[in-house]
mmCIF file of C-alpha atoms and ligand atoms in Angstrom:
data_model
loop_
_atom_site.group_PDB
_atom_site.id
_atom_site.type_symbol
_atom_site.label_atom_id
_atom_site.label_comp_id
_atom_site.label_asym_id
_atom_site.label_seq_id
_atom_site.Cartn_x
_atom_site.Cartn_y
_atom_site.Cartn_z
ATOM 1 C CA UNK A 1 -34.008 21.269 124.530
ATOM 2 C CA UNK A 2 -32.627 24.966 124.917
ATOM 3 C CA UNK A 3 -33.894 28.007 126.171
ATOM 4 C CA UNK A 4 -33.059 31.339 125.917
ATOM 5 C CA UNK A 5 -34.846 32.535 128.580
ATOM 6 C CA UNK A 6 -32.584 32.136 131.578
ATOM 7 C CA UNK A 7 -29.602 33.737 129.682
ATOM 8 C CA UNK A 8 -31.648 36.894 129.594
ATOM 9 C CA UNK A 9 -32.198 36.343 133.341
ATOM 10 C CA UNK A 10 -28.758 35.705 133.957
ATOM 11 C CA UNK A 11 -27.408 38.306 131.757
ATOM 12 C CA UNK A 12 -30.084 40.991 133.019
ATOM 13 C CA UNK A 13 -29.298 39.888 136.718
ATOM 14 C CA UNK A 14 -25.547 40.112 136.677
ATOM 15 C CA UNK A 15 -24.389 42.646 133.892
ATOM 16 C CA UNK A 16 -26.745 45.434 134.287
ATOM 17 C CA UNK A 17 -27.069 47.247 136.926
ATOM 18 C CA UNK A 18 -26.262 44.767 139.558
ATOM 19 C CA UNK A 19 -23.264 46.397 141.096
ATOM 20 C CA UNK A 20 -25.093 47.302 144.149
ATOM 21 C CA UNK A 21 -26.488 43.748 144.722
ATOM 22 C CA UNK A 22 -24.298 42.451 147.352
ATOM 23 C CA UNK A 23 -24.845 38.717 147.117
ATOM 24 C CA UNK A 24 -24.587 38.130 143.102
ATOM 25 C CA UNK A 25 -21.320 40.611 143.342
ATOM 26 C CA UNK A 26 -19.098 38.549 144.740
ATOM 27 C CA UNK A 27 -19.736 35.743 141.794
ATOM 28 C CA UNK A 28 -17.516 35.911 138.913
ATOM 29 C CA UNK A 29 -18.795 35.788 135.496
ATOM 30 C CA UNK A 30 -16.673 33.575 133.311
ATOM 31 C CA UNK A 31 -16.848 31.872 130.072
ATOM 32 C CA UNK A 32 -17.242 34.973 127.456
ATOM 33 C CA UNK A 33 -18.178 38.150 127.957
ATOM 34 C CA UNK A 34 -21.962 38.826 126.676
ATOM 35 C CA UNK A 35 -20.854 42.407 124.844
ATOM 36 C CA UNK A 36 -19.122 41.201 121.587
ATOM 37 C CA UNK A 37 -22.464 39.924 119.454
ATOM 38 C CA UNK A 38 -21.462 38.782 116.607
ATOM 39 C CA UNK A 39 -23.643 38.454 113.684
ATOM 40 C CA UNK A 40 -23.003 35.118 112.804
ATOM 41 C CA UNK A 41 -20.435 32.762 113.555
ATOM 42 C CA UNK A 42 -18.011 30.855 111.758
ATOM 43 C CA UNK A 43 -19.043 26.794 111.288
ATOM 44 C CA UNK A 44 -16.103 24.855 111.303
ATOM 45 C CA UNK A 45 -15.201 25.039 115.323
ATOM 46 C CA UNK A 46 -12.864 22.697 116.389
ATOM 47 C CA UNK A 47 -11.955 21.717 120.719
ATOM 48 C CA UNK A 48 -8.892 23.425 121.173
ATOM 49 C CA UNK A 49 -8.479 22.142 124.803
ATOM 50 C CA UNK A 50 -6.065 19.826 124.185
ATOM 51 C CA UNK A 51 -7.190 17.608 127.104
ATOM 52 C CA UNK A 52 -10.597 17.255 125.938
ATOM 53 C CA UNK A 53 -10.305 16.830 122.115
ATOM 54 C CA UNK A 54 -10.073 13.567 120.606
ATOM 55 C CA UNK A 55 -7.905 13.127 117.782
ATOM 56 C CA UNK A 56 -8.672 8.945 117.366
ATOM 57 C CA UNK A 57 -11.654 7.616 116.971
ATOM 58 C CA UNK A 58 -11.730 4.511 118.787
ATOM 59 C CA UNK A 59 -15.145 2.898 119.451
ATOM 60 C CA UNK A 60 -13.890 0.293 121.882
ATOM 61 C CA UNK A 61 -11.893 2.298 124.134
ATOM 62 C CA UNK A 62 -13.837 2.870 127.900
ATOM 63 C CA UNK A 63 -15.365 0.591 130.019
ATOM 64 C CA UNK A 64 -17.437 -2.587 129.149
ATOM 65 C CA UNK A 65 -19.958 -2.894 131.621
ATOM 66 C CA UNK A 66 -22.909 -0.833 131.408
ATOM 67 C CA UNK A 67 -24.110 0.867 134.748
ATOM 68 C CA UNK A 68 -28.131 1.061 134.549
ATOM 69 C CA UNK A 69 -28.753 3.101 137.200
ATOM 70 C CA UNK A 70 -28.905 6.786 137.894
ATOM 71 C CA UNK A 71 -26.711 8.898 140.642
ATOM 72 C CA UNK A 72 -27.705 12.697 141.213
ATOM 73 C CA UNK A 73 -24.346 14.690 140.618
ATOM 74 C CA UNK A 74 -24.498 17.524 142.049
ATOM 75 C CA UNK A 75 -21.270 20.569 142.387
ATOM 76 C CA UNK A 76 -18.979 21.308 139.928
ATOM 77 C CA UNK A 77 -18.338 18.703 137.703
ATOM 78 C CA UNK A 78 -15.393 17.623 139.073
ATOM 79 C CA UNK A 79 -14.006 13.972 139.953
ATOM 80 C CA UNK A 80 -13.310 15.209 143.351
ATOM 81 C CA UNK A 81 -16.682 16.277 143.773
ATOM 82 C CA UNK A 82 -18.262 12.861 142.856
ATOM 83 C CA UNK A 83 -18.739 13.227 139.406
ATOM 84 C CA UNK A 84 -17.215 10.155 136.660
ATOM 85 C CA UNK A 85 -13.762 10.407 135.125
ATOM 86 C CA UNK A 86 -13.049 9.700 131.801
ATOM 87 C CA UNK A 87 -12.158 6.625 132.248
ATOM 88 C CA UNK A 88 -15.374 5.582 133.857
ATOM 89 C CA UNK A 89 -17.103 6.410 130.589
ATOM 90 C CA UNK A 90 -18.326 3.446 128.406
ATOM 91 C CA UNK A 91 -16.533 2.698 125.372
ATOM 92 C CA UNK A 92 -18.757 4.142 122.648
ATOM 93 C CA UNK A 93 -19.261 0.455 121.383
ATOM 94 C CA UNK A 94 -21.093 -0.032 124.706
ATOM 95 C CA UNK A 95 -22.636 2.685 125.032
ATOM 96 C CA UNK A 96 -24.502 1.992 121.371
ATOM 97 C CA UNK A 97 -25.346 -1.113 122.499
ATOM 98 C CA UNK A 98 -26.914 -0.382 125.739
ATOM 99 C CA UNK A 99 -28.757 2.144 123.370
ATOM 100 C CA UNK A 100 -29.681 0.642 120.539
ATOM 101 C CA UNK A 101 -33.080 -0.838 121.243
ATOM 102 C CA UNK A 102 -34.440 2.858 122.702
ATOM 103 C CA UNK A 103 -32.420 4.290 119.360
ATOM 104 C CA UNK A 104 -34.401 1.998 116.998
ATOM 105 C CA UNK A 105 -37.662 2.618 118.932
ATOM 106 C CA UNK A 106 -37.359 6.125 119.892
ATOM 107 C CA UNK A 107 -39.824 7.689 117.131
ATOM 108 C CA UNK A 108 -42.486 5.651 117.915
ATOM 109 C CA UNK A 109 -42.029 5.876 121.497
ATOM 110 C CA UNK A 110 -42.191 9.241 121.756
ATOM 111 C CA UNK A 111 -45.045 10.181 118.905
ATOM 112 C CA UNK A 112 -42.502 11.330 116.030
ATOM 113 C CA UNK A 113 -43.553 9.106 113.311
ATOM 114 C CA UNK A 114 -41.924 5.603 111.980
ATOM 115 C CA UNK A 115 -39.216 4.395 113.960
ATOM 116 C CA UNK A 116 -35.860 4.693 112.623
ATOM 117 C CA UNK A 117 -35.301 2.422 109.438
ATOM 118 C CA UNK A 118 -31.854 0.272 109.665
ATOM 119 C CA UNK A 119 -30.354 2.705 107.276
ATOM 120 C CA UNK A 120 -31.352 5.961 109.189
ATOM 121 C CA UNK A 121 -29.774 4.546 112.497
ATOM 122 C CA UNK A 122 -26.531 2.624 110.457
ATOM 123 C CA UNK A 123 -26.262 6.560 109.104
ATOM 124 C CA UNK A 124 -26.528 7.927 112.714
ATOM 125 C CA UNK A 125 -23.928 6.177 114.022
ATOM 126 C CA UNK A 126 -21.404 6.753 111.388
ATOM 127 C CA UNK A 127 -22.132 10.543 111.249
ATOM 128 C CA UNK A 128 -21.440 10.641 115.472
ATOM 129 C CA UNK A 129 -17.960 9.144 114.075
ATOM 130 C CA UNK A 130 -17.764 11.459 111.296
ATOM 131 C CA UNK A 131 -18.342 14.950 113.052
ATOM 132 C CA UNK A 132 -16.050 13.536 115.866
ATOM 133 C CA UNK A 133 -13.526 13.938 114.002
ATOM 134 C CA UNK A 134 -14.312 16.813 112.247
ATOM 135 C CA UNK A 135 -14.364 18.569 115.216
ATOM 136 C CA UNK A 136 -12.844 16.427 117.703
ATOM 137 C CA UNK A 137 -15.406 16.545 120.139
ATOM 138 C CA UNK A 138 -15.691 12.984 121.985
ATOM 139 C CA UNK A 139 -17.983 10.650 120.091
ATOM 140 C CA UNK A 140 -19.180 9.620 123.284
ATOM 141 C CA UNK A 141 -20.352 12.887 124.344
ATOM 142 C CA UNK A 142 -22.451 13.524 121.272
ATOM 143 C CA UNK A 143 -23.934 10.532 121.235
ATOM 144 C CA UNK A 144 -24.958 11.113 125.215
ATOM 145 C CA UNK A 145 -26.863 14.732 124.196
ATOM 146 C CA UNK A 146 -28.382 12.920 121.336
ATOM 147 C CA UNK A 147 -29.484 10.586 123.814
ATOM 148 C CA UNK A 148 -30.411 13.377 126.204
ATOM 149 C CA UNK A 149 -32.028 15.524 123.130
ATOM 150 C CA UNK A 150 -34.046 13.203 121.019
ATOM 151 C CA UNK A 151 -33.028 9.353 122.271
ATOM 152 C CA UNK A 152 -31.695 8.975 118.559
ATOM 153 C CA UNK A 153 -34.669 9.750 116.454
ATOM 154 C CA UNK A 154 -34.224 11.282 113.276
ATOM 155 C CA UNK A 155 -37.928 12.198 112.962
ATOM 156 C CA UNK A 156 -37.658 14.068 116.032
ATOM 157 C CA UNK A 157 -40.098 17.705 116.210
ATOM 158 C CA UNK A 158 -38.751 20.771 116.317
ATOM 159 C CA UNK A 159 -39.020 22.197 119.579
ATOM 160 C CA UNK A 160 -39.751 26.080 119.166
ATOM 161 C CA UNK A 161 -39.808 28.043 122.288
ATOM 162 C CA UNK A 162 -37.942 31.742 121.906
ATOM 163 C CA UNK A 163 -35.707 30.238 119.027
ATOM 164 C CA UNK A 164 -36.442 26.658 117.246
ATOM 165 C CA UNK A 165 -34.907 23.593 118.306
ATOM 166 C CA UNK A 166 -34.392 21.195 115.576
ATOM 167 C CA UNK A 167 -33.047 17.622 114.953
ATOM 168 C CA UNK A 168 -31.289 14.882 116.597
ATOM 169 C CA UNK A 169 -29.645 17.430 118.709
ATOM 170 C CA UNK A 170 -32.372 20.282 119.061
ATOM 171 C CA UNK A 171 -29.811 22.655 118.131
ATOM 172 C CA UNK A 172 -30.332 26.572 118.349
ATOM 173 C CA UNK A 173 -31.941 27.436 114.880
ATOM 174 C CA UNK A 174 -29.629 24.721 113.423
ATOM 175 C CA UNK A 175 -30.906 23.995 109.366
ATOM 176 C CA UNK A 176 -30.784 19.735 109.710
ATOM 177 C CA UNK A 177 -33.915 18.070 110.636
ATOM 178 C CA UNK A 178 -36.166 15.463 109.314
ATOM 179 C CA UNK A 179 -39.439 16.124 111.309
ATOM 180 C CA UNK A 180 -42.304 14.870 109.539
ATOM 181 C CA UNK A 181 -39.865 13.322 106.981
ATOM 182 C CA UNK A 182 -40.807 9.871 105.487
ATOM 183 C CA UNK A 183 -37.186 9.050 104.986
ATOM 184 C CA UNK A 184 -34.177 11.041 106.445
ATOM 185 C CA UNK A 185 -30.912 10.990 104.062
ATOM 186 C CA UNK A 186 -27.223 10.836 105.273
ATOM 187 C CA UNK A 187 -27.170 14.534 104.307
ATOM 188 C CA UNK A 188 -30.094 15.591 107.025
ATOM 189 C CA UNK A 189 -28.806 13.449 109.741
ATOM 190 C CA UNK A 190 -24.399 14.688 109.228
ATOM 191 C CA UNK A 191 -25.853 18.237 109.300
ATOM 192 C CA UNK A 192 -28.056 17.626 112.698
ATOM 193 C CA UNK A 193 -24.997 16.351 114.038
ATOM 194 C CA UNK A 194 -23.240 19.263 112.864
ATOM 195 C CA UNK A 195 -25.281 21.956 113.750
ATOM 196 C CA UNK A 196 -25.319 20.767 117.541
ATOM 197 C CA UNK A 197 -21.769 20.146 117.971
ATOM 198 C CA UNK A 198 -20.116 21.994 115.431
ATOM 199 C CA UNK A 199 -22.561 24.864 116.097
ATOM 200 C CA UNK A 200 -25.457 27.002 113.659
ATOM 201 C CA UNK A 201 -24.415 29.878 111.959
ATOM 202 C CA UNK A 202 -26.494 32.167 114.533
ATOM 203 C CA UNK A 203 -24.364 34.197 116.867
ATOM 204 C CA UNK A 204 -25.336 32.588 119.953
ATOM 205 C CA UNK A 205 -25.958 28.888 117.860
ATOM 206 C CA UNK A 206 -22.828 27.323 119.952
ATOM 207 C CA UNK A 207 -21.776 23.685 118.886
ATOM 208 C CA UNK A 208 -20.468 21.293 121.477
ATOM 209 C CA UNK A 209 -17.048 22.003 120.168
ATOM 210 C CA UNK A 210 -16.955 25.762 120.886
ATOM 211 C CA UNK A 211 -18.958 25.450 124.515
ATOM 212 C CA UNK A 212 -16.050 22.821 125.597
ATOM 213 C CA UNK A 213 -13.338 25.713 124.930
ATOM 214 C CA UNK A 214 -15.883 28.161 126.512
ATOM 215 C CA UNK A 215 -16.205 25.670 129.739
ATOM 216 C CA UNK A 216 -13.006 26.862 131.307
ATOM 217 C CA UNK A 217 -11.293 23.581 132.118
ATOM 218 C CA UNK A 218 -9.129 21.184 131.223
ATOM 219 C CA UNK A 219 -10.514 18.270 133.315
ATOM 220 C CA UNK A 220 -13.312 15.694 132.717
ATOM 221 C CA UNK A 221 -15.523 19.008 134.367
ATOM 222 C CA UNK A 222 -15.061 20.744 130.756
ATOM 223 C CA UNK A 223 -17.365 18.488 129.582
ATOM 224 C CA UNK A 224 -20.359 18.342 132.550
ATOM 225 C CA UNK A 225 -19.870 22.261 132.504
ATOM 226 C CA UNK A 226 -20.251 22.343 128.108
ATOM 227 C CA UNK A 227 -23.576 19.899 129.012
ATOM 228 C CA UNK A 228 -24.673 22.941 131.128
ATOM 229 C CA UNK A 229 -24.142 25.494 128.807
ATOM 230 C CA UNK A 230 -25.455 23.629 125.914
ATOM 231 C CA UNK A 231 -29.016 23.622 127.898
ATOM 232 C CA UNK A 232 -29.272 26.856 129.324
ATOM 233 C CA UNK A 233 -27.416 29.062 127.219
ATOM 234 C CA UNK A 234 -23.515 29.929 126.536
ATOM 235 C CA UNK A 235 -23.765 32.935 129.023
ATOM 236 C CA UNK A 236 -25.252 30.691 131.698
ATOM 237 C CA UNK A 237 -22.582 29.362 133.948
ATOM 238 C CA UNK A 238 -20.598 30.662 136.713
ATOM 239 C CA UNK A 239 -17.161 29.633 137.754
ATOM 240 C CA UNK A 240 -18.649 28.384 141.287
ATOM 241 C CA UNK A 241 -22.195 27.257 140.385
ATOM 242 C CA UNK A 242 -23.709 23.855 141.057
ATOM 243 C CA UNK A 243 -24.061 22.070 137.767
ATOM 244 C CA UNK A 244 -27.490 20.801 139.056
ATOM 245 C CA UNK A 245 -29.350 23.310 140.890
ATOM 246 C CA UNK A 246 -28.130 26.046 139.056
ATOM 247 C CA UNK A 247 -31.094 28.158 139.837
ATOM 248 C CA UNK A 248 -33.357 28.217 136.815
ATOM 249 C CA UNK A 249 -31.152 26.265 134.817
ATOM 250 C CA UNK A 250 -33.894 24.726 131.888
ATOM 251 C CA UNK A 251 -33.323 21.218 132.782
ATOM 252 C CA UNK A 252 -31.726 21.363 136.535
ATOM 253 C CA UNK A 253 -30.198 17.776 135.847
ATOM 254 C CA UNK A 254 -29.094 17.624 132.381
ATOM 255 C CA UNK A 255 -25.724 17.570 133.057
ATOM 256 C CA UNK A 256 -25.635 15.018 135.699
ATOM 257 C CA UNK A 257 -28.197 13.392 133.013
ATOM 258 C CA UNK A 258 -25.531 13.065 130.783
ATOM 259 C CA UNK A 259 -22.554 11.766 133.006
ATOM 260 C CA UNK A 260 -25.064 9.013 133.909
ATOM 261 C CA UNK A 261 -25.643 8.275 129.966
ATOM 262 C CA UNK A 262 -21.702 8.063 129.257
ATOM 263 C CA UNK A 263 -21.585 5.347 132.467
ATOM 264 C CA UNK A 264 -24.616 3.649 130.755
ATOM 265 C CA UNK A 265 -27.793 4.931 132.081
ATOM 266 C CA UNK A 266 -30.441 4.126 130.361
ATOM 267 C CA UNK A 267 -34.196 3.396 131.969
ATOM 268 C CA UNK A 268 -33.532 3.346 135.381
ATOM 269 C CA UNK A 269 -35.405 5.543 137.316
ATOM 270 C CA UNK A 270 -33.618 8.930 137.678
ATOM 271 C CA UNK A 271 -33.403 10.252 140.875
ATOM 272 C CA UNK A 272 -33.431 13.697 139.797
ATOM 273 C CA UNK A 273 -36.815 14.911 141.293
HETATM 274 C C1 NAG B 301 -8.548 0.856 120.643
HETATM 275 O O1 NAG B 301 -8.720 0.672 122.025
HETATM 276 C C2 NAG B 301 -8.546 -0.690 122.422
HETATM 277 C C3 NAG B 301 -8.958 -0.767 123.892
HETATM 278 O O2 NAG B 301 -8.287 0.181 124.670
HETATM 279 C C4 NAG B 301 -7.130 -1.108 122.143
HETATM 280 O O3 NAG B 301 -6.952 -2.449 122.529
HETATM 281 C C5 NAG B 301 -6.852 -0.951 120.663
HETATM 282 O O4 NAG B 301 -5.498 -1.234 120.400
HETATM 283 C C6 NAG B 301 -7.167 0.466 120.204
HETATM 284 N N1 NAG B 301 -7.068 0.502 118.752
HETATM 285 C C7 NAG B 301 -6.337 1.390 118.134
HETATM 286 C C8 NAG B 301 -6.362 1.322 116.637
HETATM 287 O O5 NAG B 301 -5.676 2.234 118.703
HETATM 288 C C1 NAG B 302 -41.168 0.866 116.695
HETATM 289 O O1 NAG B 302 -41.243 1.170 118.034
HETATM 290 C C2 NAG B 302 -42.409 0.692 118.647
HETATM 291 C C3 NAG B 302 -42.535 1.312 119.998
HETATM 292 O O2 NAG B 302 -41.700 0.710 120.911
HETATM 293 C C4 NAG B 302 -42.380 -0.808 118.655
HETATM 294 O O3 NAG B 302 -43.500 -1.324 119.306
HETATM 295 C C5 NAG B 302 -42.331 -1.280 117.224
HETATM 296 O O4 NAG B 302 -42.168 -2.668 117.190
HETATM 297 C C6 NAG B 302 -41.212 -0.606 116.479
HETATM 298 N N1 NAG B 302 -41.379 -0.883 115.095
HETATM 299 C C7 NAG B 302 -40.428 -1.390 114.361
HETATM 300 C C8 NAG B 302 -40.766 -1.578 112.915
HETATM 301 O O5 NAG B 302 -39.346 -1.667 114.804
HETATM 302 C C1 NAG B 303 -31.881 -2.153 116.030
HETATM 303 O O1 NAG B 303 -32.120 -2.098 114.649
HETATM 304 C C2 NAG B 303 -31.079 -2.633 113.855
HETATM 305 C C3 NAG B 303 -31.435 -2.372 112.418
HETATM 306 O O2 NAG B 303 -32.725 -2.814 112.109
HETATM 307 C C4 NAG B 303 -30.926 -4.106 114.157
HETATM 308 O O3 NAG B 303 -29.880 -4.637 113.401
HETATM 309 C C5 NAG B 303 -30.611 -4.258 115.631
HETATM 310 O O4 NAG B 303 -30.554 -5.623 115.969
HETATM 311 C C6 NAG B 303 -31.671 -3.571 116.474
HETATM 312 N N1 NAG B 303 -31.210 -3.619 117.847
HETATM 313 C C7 NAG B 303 -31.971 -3.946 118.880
HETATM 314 C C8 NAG B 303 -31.299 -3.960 120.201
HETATM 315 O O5 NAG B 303 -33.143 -4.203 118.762
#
């Protein structure tokens, strides 16, 4: 779930006006600059950071042991500041499997309507796959905000705070979503994927793809730091903030909620409090 709210807040407290604030002038705004507003944005973005982009799919490459419990990562993102490498991440075989049962009960669960049917689930997985390579954007990764976002179900309600949230991947005013759908084709569920990592054809509807180029790094921190942005807004992040307690962040932990879901967290308690 996104808000808008705390970009405004951001944007407000450290664009305008704020050059006589002492302690927010020594921060460095990074990422993009605010000014350039496009009116809508082009829908095909790929990662361009060559570190981060995948270019093969391979669902059996990671680890093979799924870690069920949940550590608070707090700082940058970094490795060095406790937070997993890459190659602590489950494969994304794993990771499906340590999933599946919340997956196929996730729209009960949770008061969306019928549970995912086989098909709806079989055409889940294959669109993760699909957009992956589309817009090579780790497979893993999407399927860990899906997680985070909707735990898989394609029925999942639109969430409408300043702009609507919809689908698998309450994206920002994306056009998939199957709430209050009976059935949910391949189409629906390839374009929810889409709009959340590809991105929405609204200027500030960024995809996965684009906020991973936008993250400033070329380390395993790209990713935490795209997690961030993807909550709280593309204009949200500072090149020193804590990914955690980012003050009035929307979700303070989702990005240490999704390194724990690419080690294998699943229902353990969290210890985010
Ligand atoms: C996929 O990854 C596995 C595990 O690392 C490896 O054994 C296998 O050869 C890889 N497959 C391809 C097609 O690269
Ligand atoms: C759907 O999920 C609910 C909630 O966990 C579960 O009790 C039920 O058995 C599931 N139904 C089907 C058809 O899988
Ligand atoms: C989830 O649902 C699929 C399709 O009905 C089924 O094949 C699979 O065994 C289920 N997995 C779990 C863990 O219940």
């Amino acid at each position: 779930m996104r808000f808008t709210q705390f970009i405004n807040t951001l944007a407000v407290g450290s664009l305008a006006g704020l050059v006589a604030a002492a302690p927010l002038g020594t921060r460095t705004l990074e990422v993009t600059e605010r000014g350039e507003s496009l009116a809508s944005r082009s829908t095909s973005a790929v990662v361009t950071v060559s570190a981060l982009a995948v270019s093969t799919i391979n669902n059996s490459q990671g680890q093979s042991t799924a870690k069920n419990s949940y550590t608070l990562y707090t700082g940058d993102g970094s490795v060095s500041a406790g937070w997993p490498a890459k190659s602590d991440w489950l494969s994304f075989d794993e990771m499906w499997k340590a999933n599946e049962d919340i997956i196929n009960e996730s729209c009960e669960n949770n008061g969306w309507g019928e549970n995912n049917s086989a098909a709806e689930t079989a055409n889940l997985k294959a669109a993760i796959q699909s957009v992956a390579k589309e817009s090579k954007v780790d497979h893993r990764f999407i399927l860990a905000i899906v997680l985070q976002e909707s735990k898989g179900c394609v029925r999942v309600k639109t969430t409408a705070n300043a702009v609507s949230n919809p689908g698998l991947m309450q994206s920002y005013e994306g056009t998939g979503s199957c709430y209050e759908k009976a059935t949910c084709s391949d189409a629906e569920i390839v374009q929810m994927i889409r709009d959340g990592s590809i991105g929405t054809a609204y200027a500030d509807g960024y995809g996965l793809a684009q906020l991973i180029n936008m993250a400033d790094r070329t380390t395993v921190a790209g990713f935490y730091r795209a997690a961030r942005l993807y909550n709280s807004g593309a204009y949200s992040l500072e090149s020193t903030d804590n990914l955690v307690s980012t003050s009035g962040a929307a979700t303070s932990c989702y990005a240490s909620d999704v390194a724990n879901r690419l080690t294998g967290w699943t229902t353990a308690t969290t210890k985010c409090t």
